[in-house]
CSV table of C-alpha atoms and ligand atoms in Angstrom, one decimal:
chain,number,residue,atom,x,y,z
A,8,UNK,CA,38.8,34.7,18.0
A,9,UNK,CA,38.0,30.9,17.9
A,10,UNK,CA,40.9,28.8,16.6
A,11,UNK,CA,39.6,25.3,17.1
A,12,UNK,CA,36.2,23.7,17.8
A,13,UNK,CA,35.2,20.1,18.4
A,14,UNK,CA,31.9,18.3,17.4
A,15,UNK,CA,30.4,15.2,18.8
A,16,UNK,CA,27.2,13.3,18.1
A,17,UNK,CA,25.7,11.6,21.3
A,18,UNK,CA,22.8,9.2,22.0
A,19,UNK,CA,20.8,7.5,19.2
A,20,UNK,CA,21.2,8.8,15.7
A,21,UNK,CA,18.7,11.0,13.9
A,22,UNK,CA,18.5,12.0,10.2
A,23,UNK,CA,20.2,15.4,9.8
A,24,UNK,CA,23.3,14.8,12.1
A,25,UNK,CA,25.6,14.9,9.0
A,26,UNK,CA,23.9,18.1,7.8
A,27,UNK,CA,24.7,19.8,11.1
A,28,UNK,CA,28.3,18.5,11.0
A,29,UNK,CA,28.7,19.8,7.4
A,30,UNK,CA,27.2,23.2,8.2
A,31,UNK,CA,29.3,23.7,11.3
A,32,UNK,CA,32.5,22.6,9.6
A,33,UNK,CA,31.9,24.9,6.6
A,34,UNK,CA,30.9,27.9,8.7
A,35,UNK,CA,33.9,27.4,11.0
A,36,UNK,CA,36.4,27.1,8.3
A,37,UNK,CA,35.0,29.6,5.7
A,38,UNK,CA,33.6,32.3,8.0
A,39,UNK,CA,36.1,32.1,11.0
A,40,UNK,CA,39.2,30.4,9.6
A,41,UNK,CA,38.8,28.0,12.5
A,42,UNK,CA,40.0,24.4,12.7
A,43,UNK,CA,37.5,21.7,13.4
A,44,UNK,CA,37.9,18.3,15.0
A,45,UNK,CA,35.5,15.4,15.4
A,46,UNK,CA,35.1,13.3,18.5
A,47,UNK,CA,34.0,9.8,17.5
A,48,UNK,CA,31.2,7.8,19.2
A,49,UNK,CA,29.9,10.5,21.5
A,50,UNK,CA,31.7,11.4,24.6
A,51,UNK,CA,33.6,8.0,24.4
A,52,UNK,CA,35.9,9.5,21.7
A,53,UNK,CA,37.7,11.6,24.4
A,54,UNK,CA,38.8,8.5,26.2
A,55,UNK,CA,39.1,5.9,23.5
A,56,UNK,CA,42.1,5.4,21.2
A,57,UNK,CA,41.7,7.1,17.7
A,58,UNK,CA,38.6,8.9,19.1
A,59,UNK,CA,39.7,12.2,17.7
A,60,UNK,CA,39.7,13.0,14.0
A,61,UNK,CA,40.3,16.2,11.9
A,62,UNK,CA,37.2,17.5,10.1
A,63,UNK,CA,38.0,19.4,6.9
A,64,UNK,CA,35.7,20.7,4.1
A,65,UNK,CA,36.8,17.6,2.2
A,66,UNK,CA,35.7,15.3,5.0
A,67,UNK,CA,32.1,16.7,4.9
A,68,UNK,CA,31.7,16.7,1.1
A,69,UNK,CA,28.7,14.7,0.0
A,70,UNK,CA,27.3,14.0,3.5
A,71,UNK,CA,24.3,16.4,3.4
A,72,UNK,CA,21.8,13.8,2.3
A,73,UNK,CA,23.3,10.9,4.3
A,74,UNK,CA,21.5,9.6,7.3
A,75,UNK,CA,23.4,8.4,10.4
A,76,UNK,CA,26.5,10.3,11.5
A,77,UNK,CA,30.0,10.1,10.1
A,78,UNK,CA,31.3,10.5,13.7
A,79,UNK,CA,29.4,7.5,15.0
A,80,UNK,CA,27.1,7.5,18.0
A,81,UNK,CA,26.9,5.8,21.4
A,82,UNK,CA,23.8,5.8,23.5
A,83,UNK,CA,25.5,4.3,26.5
A,84,UNK,CA,28.3,7.0,26.4
A,85,UNK,CA,27.6,8.6,29.7
A,86,UNK,CA,30.9,9.8,31.2
A,87,UNK,CA,29.4,10.1,34.6
A,88,UNK,CA,28.5,6.4,34.5
A,89,UNK,CA,31.0,4.5,32.4
A,90,UNK,CA,31.0,0.7,32.7
A,91,UNK,CA,34.4,-1.0,32.8
A,92,UNK,CA,35.7,-4.3,33.8
A,93,UNK,CA,38.0,-4.1,36.9
A,94,UNK,CA,39.5,-7.2,38.5
A,95,UNK,CA,37.1,-9.3,36.4
A,96,UNK,CA,34.1,-7.4,37.7
A,97,UNK,CA,31.9,-4.9,35.9
A,98,UNK,CA,32.0,-1.5,37.7
A,99,UNK,CA,30.7,2.0,36.9
A,100,UNK,CA,33.1,4.9,37.1
A,101,UNK,CA,33.0,8.7,36.6
A,102,UNK,CA,35.2,9.8,33.8
A,103,UNK,CA,33.8,13.3,33.3
A,104,UNK,CA,37.2,14.8,34.4
A,105,UNK,CA,38.8,13.0,31.5
A,106,UNK,CA,36.5,14.9,29.1
A,107,UNK,CA,37.4,18.2,30.7
A,108,UNK,CA,41.1,17.4,30.4
A,109,UNK,CA,40.6,16.2,26.8
A,110,UNK,CA,39.0,19.6,25.9
A,111,UNK,CA,41.9,21.4,27.4
A,112,UNK,CA,44.5,19.1,25.9
A,113,UNK,CA,43.0,19.5,22.4
A,114,UNK,CA,43.0,23.3,22.9
A,115,UNK,CA,39.3,23.5,22.0
A,116,UNK,CA,37.7,26.8,22.2
A,117,UNK,CA,34.3,25.3,22.0
A,118,UNK,CA,32.6,21.8,21.8
A,119,UNK,CA,29.4,21.4,19.8
A,120,UNK,CA,27.3,18.6,21.3
A,121,UNK,CA,24.6,17.3,19.0
A,122,UNK,CA,22.2,15.2,21.1
A,123,UNK,CA,19.0,14.5,22.8
A,124,UNK,CA,17.9,15.1,26.4
A,125,UNK,CA,20.5,12.7,28.0
A,126,UNK,CA,23.4,14.0,26.0
A,127,UNK,CA,22.4,17.6,26.5
A,128,UNK,CA,22.1,17.1,30.3
A,129,UNK,CA,25.6,15.7,30.4
A,130,UNK,CA,26.7,18.8,28.3
A,131,UNK,CA,25.2,21.1,30.9
A,132,UNK,CA,26.9,19.3,33.7
A,133,UNK,CA,30.2,19.5,31.9
A,134,UNK,CA,29.7,23.3,31.5
A,135,UNK,CA,29.3,23.4,35.3
A,136,UNK,CA,32.9,22.0,35.4
A,137,UNK,CA,34.1,24.8,33.0
A,138,UNK,CA,33.7,23.1,29.6
A,139,UNK,CA,32.8,25.5,26.7
A,140,UNK,CA,29.9,23.5,25.4
A,141,UNK,CA,27.1,24.5,23.0
A,142,UNK,CA,24.1,22.1,22.4
A,143,UNK,CA,22.3,21.3,19.2
A,144,UNK,CA,18.8,19.6,19.7
A,145,UNK,CA,18.6,16.3,17.9
A,146,UNK,CA,16.0,13.6,18.2
A,147,UNK,CA,13.2,12.1,16.1
A,148,UNK,CA,11.0,12.2,19.2
A,149,UNK,CA,10.9,16.0,19.1
A,150,UNK,CA,10.8,16.0,22.9
A,151,UNK,CA,13.5,18.6,23.9
A,152,UNK,CA,12.3,21.6,25.9
A,153,UNK,CA,12.6,25.1,24.8
A,154,UNK,CA,12.6,24.5,21.1
A,155,UNK,CA,9.7,24.0,18.7
A,156,UNK,CA,11.4,21.4,16.6
A,157,UNK,CA,14.4,19.1,16.8
A,158,UNK,CA,16.1,18.0,13.6
A,159,UNK,CA,15.3,14.4,12.6
A,160,UNK,CA,11.6,14.7,13.5
A,161,UNK,CA,10.4,15.6,10.1
A,162,UNK,CA,12.1,12.6,8.5
A,163,UNK,CA,10.7,10.2,11.1
A,164,UNK,CA,7.2,11.6,10.5
A,165,UNK,CA,7.6,11.3,6.7
A,166,UNK,CA,8.6,7.6,7.1
A,167,UNK,CA,5.8,6.9,9.5
A,168,UNK,CA,3.3,8.6,7.2
A,169,UNK,CA,4.5,6.6,4.3
A,170,UNK,CA,4.0,3.4,6.3
A,171,UNK,CA,0.4,4.5,7.2
A,172,UNK,CA,-0.3,5.1,3.5
A,173,UNK,CA,1.0,1.6,2.6
A,174,UNK,CA,-1.0,0.0,5.4
A,175,UNK,CA,-4.1,1.7,4.2
A,176,UNK,CA,-4.3,-0.2,0.8
A,177,UNK,CA,-3.7,-3.6,2.3
A,178,UNK,CA,-6.0,-2.9,5.2
A,179,UNK,CA,-8.8,-2.0,2.9
A,180,UNK,CA,-8.3,-4.9,0.6
A,181,UNK,CA,-8.4,-7.4,3.4
A,182,UNK,CA,-11.0,-5.6,5.7
A,183,UNK,CA,-8.5,-5.7,8.5
A,184,UNK,CA,-7.5,-3.5,11.4
A,185,UNK,CA,-3.9,-2.5,11.1
A,186,UNK,CA,-2.0,-1.4,14.2
A,187,UNK,CA,1.2,0.6,13.6
A,188,UNK,CA,3.5,1.1,16.6
A,189,UNK,CA,5.6,4.1,16.3
A,190,UNK,CA,8.6,5.5,18.3
A,191,UNK,CA,8.7,8.7,20.4
A,192,UNK,CA,9.4,7.5,24.0
A,193,UNK,CA,7.1,9.6,26.3
A,194,UNK,CA,6.1,12.1,23.6
A,195,UNK,CA,3.4,11.3,21.1
A,196,UNK,CA,4.5,13.8,18.3
A,197,UNK,CA,5.4,11.1,15.7
A,198,UNK,CA,2.1,9.2,16.1
A,199,UNK,CA,0.1,12.4,16.2
A,200,UNK,CA,1.7,14.1,13.2
A,201,UNK,CA,2.0,10.9,11.1
A,202,UNK,CA,-1.5,9.7,12.2
A,203,UNK,CA,-3.1,13.0,11.1
A,204,UNK,CA,-1.0,13.2,7.9
A,205,UNK,CA,-1.7,9.6,7.0
A,206,UNK,CA,-5.4,9.6,7.9
A,207,UNK,CA,-5.3,7.1,10.8
A,208,UNK,CA,-8.7,6.4,12.5
A,209,UNK,CA,-7.3,6.1,16.0
A,210,UNK,CA,-4.2,7.7,17.4
A,211,UNK,CA,-2.9,6.6,20.8
A,212,UNK,CA,-0.3,8.8,22.5
A,213,UNK,CA,1.4,8.8,26.0
A,214,UNK,CA,-0.2,12.2,26.7
A,215,UNK,CA,-3.7,10.8,26.5
A,216,UNK,CA,-4.3,7.5,28.3
A,217,UNK,CA,-6.7,5.4,26.4
A,218,UNK,CA,-9.3,2.7,27.0
A,219,UNK,CA,-9.3,-0.4,24.8
A,220,UNK,CA,-13.1,-0.4,24.9
A,221,UNK,CA,-13.1,3.1,23.4
A,222,UNK,CA,-10.7,2.0,20.6
A,223,UNK,CA,-13.0,-1.0,19.8
A,224,UNK,CA,-16.0,1.4,19.8
A,225,UNK,CA,-14.4,3.5,17.1
A,226,UNK,CA,-13.5,0.5,14.9
A,227,UNK,CA,-17.0,-1.0,15.4
A,228,UNK,CA,-18.6,2.4,14.6
A,229,UNK,CA,-16.7,2.4,11.3
A,230,UNK,CA,-17.8,-1.1,10.5
A,231,UNK,CA,-21.4,-0.3,11.2
A,232,UNK,CA,-21.1,2.6,8.7
A,233,UNK,CA,-19.8,0.2,6.1
A,234,UNK,CA,-16.0,0.7,6.4
A,235,UNK,CA,-14.5,-2.6,7.3
A,236,UNK,CA,-10.9,-1.6,7.9
A,237,UNK,CA,-9.2,0.7,10.4
A,238,UNK,CA,-5.8,2.2,11.0
A,239,UNK,CA,-4.6,2.6,14.6
A,240,UNK,CA,-1.3,4.6,15.1
A,241,UNK,CA,0.0,3.9,18.5
A,242,UNK,CA,3.0,5.6,20.1
A,243,UNK,CA,5.4,3.2,21.9
A,244,UNK,CA,4.8,5.1,25.1
A,245,UNK,CA,1.0,5.1,25.0
A,246,UNK,CA,-0.7,3.5,28.0
A,247,UNK,CA,-4.2,2.3,28.9
A,248,UNK,CA,-6.0,4.4,31.5
A,249,UNK,CA,-5.9,1.7,34.1
A,250,UNK,CA,-2.6,0.2,33.0
A,251,UNK,CA,1.1,0.9,32.5
A,252,UNK,CA,3.5,1.5,29.6
A,253,UNK,CA,4.8,-1.7,28.0
A,254,UNK,CA,8.5,-2.3,27.9
A,255,UNK,CA,10.5,-4.8,25.9
A,256,UNK,CA,13.6,-4.5,28.1
A,257,UNK,CA,14.3,-3.2,31.6
A,258,UNK,CA,16.8,-0.4,32.1
A,259,UNK,CA,19.9,0.1,34.3
A,260,UNK,CA,22.1,3.0,35.2
A,261,UNK,CA,23.3,3.2,31.6
A,262,UNK,CA,20.4,2.1,29.4
A,263,UNK,CA,16.9,3.6,29.8
A,264,UNK,CA,14.2,1.0,29.8
A,265,UNK,CA,13.2,0.2,26.2
A,266,UNK,CA,9.6,0.8,25.3
A,267,UNK,CA,7.9,-1.6,23.0
A,268,UNK,CA,4.9,-4.0,22.8
A,269,UNK,CA,1.9,-1.8,23.2
A,270,UNK,CA,1.0,-2.3,19.5
A,271,UNK,CA,0.8,-6.1,20.2
A,272,UNK,CA,-1.3,-5.6,23.3
A,273,UNK,CA,-3.8,-3.4,21.3
A,274,UNK,CA,-3.8,-5.8,18.4
A,275,UNK,CA,-4.5,-8.9,20.5
A,276,UNK,CA,-7.5,-7.1,22.1
A,277,UNK,CA,-8.9,-6.2,18.7
A,278,UNK,CA,-8.6,-9.8,17.6
A,279,UNK,CA,-10.4,-10.9,20.9
A,280,UNK,CA,-13.2,-8.6,19.9
A,281,UNK,CA,-13.6,-10.3,16.6
A,282,UNK,CA,-11.6,-8.0,14.3
A,283,UNK,CA,-8.9,-9.5,12.1
A,284,UNK,CA,-5.9,-7.5,13.0
A,285,UNK,CA,-2.2,-7.3,12.0
A,286,UNK,CA,0.4,-5.4,14.0
A,287,UNK,CA,3.4,-3.6,12.4
A,288,UNK,CA,6.3,-2.2,14.5
A,289,UNK,CA,8.0,0.4,12.4
A,290,UNK,CA,11.0,0.5,14.7
A,291,UNK,CA,14.4,1.9,13.6
A,292,UNK,CA,13.3,2.6,10.1
A,293,UNK,CA,12.1,5.9,11.6
A,294,UNK,CA,15.7,6.8,12.5
A,295,UNK,CA,17.2,5.8,9.1
A,296,UNK,CA,17.5,7.1,5.6
A,297,UNK,CA,18.1,10.5,4.0
A,298,UNK,CA,16.9,13.5,5.9
A,299,UNK,CA,13.9,15.4,4.4
A,300,UNK,CA,14.6,18.9,2.9
A,301,UNK,CA,13.1,20.4,6.0
A,302,UNK,CA,15.5,18.5,8.2
A,303,UNK,CA,18.5,19.4,6.1
A,304,UNK,CA,17.4,23.0,6.2
A,305,UNK,CA,16.9,23.1,10.0
A,306,UNK,CA,20.0,21.1,10.6
A,307,UNK,CA,22.1,23.4,8.4
A,308,UNK,CA,20.7,26.5,10.2
A,309,UNK,CA,21.3,24.9,13.6
A,310,UNK,CA,24.9,23.9,12.8
A,311,UNK,CA,25.9,27.3,11.5
A,312,UNK,CA,24.2,29.1,14.4
A,313,UNK,CA,26.1,26.9,16.9
A,314,UNK,CA,29.4,28.0,15.4
A,315,UNK,CA,28.3,31.7,15.6
A,316,UNK,CA,27.5,31.1,19.3
A,317,UNK,CA,31.0,29.6,19.7
A,318,UNK,CA,32.5,32.7,18.1
A,319,UNK,CA,30.5,34.9,20.5
A,320,UNK,CA,31.8,32.9,23.4
A,321,UNK,CA,28.2,32.0,24.5
A,322,UNK,CA,28.5,28.6,26.2
A,323,UNK,CA,26.1,26.4,28.2
A,324,UNK,CA,23.6,27.3,25.6
A,325,UNK,CA,21.5,25.4,23.0
A,326,UNK,CA,20.4,26.6,19.6
A,327,UNK,CA,16.6,26.4,19.3
A,328,UNK,CA,13.7,27.3,16.9
A,329,UNK,CA,11.2,29.9,18.1
A,330,UNK,CA,8.5,31.0,15.7
A,331,UNK,CA,10.7,29.8,12.8
A,332,UNK,CA,13.7,31.8,14.0
A,333,UNK,CA,16.9,30.3,15.3
A,334,UNK,CA,17.6,31.6,18.8
A,335,UNK,CA,19.6,30.3,21.8
A,336,UNK,CA,18.5,29.2,25.2
A,337,UNK,CA,20.3,28.0,28.3
A,338,UNK,CA,21.0,24.3,28.4
A,339,UNK,CA,19.5,24.3,31.8
A,340,UNK,CA,16.1,25.5,30.3
A,341,UNK,CA,16.4,23.0,27.4
A,342,UNK,CA,16.8,20.1,29.8
A,343,UNK,CA,14.5,21.2,32.7
A,344,UNK,CA,11.2,20.1,31.2
A,345,UNK,CA,10.8,17.8,28.3
A,346,UNK,CA,8.4,18.7,25.5
A,347,UNK,CA,5.1,16.9,25.3
A,348,UNK,CA,2.1,17.0,23.1
A,349,UNK,CA,-0.2,19.8,24.3
A,350,UNK,CA,-3.6,18.0,24.5
A,351,UNK,CA,-5.4,21.3,24.3
A,352,UNK,CA,-3.4,22.4,21.2
A,353,UNK,CA,-5.1,22.9,17.8
A,354,UNK,CA,-3.4,19.7,16.5
A,355,UNK,CA,-5.3,17.5,18.8
A,356,UNK,CA,-8.6,19.6,18.5
A,357,UNK,CA,-8.2,19.4,14.7
A,358,UNK,CA,-7.8,15.6,14.9
A,359,UNK,CA,-10.8,15.1,17.1
A,360,UNK,CA,-12.9,17.3,14.8
A,361,UNK,CA,-12.0,15.0,11.9
A,362,UNK,CA,-13.4,12.1,13.8
A,363,UNK,CA,-10.0,10.7,14.9
A,364,UNK,CA,-10.3,8.9,18.2
A,365,UNK,CA,-7.6,9.2,20.9
A,366,UNK,CA,-9.2,6.3,22.7
A,367,UNK,CA,-10.4,8.5,25.5
A,368,UNK,CA,-14.1,8.9,24.8
B,23,F6P,O1,15.0,8.6,21.3
B,23,F6P,C1,15.0,8.1,20.0
B,23,F6P,C2,14.5,6.7,20.0
B,23,F6P,O2,14.4,6.2,18.6
B,23,F6P,C3,13.1,6.5,20.7
B,23,F6P,O3,12.1,6.8,19.8
B,23,F6P,C4,13.2,5.0,20.9
B,23,F6P,O4,12.4,4.6,22.0
B,23,F6P,C5,14.6,4.8,21.3
B,23,F6P,O5,15.4,5.8,20.7
B,23,F6P,C6,15.2,3.5,20.8
B,23,F6P,O6,16.5,3.3,21.3
B,23,F6P,P1,17.5,2.2,20.8
B,23,F6P,O7,18.2,2.7,19.5
B,23,F6P,O8,18.5,2.2,21.9
B,23,F6P,O9,16.8,1.0,20.5
């Protein structure tokens, strides 16, 4: 018998977070007669004032199509490395025991943690300390191990594909090369899926180091065949064969380094080679907006399944999608190896067959 569960949304937001919250609240209340509480701003809610809020069916009404998260997110909310000011100086402290105490104090039978790799790794560590945590895989990057899809990814791909469609018409009108930098961290899924769906001519992803000469060769080949515009979809984590990833900000023990700038680098090179080029960085538009029907569907199934796991007392687990079925895997497995584009998979083979260049030939 579960009597009370908690929900928190950690890390950066992704479309579908509210759909998971809604499904979990409704399932918990209608199916199990269980009370639900929300923890605001990721793990921080356990230690901050007014960080705990009740979640009723009334509270989740109307949130299914809403992007963001009604609980707030915090992507510096690592309880193992919390920055505070002590005696006028910034120091990093471990407050993980406060989280454990908070779970006990609030009489939570389970805590659902909606997050990406960082948040889920913390969830697993909290389980080692006895916390009854269940993970739900969230990220637009689709880079969590042990699941075929994370919620938020489909919406990001839809936004990125629409951007490529829009760039196409202006690229063609002005005979220009358009470079579109997309998110994804070290995984090229967004660029690959949107690039193929939007008909990009070149797709650059972290899993396939590229050469600038090869990108130019592809664009030149198109021009020689009478097509004077090209679309280059570049993942923020893509890197030249003999170079490094490009970062716009260095990291520290709280923030991971921020990727950004590879699109500009590619664009400048194209200009140097005589192609009029414009660079667009799609940025956080990929994280915003209403979730697609697929993301709502997946998020709803994940949220309900996470509550069923709680009722079964299965902790230190994460809901996952395998062959279109919802299953559960250990958080250890989910966080052991991040998911990356399989360069031998049919998606890459298909793209190559269509004449799309990955900048590696
Ligand atoms: O992990 C999701 C993601 O949007 C990445 O694709 C991107 O690199 C990063 O988060 C951006 O983080 P922030 O919101 O901190 O700028």
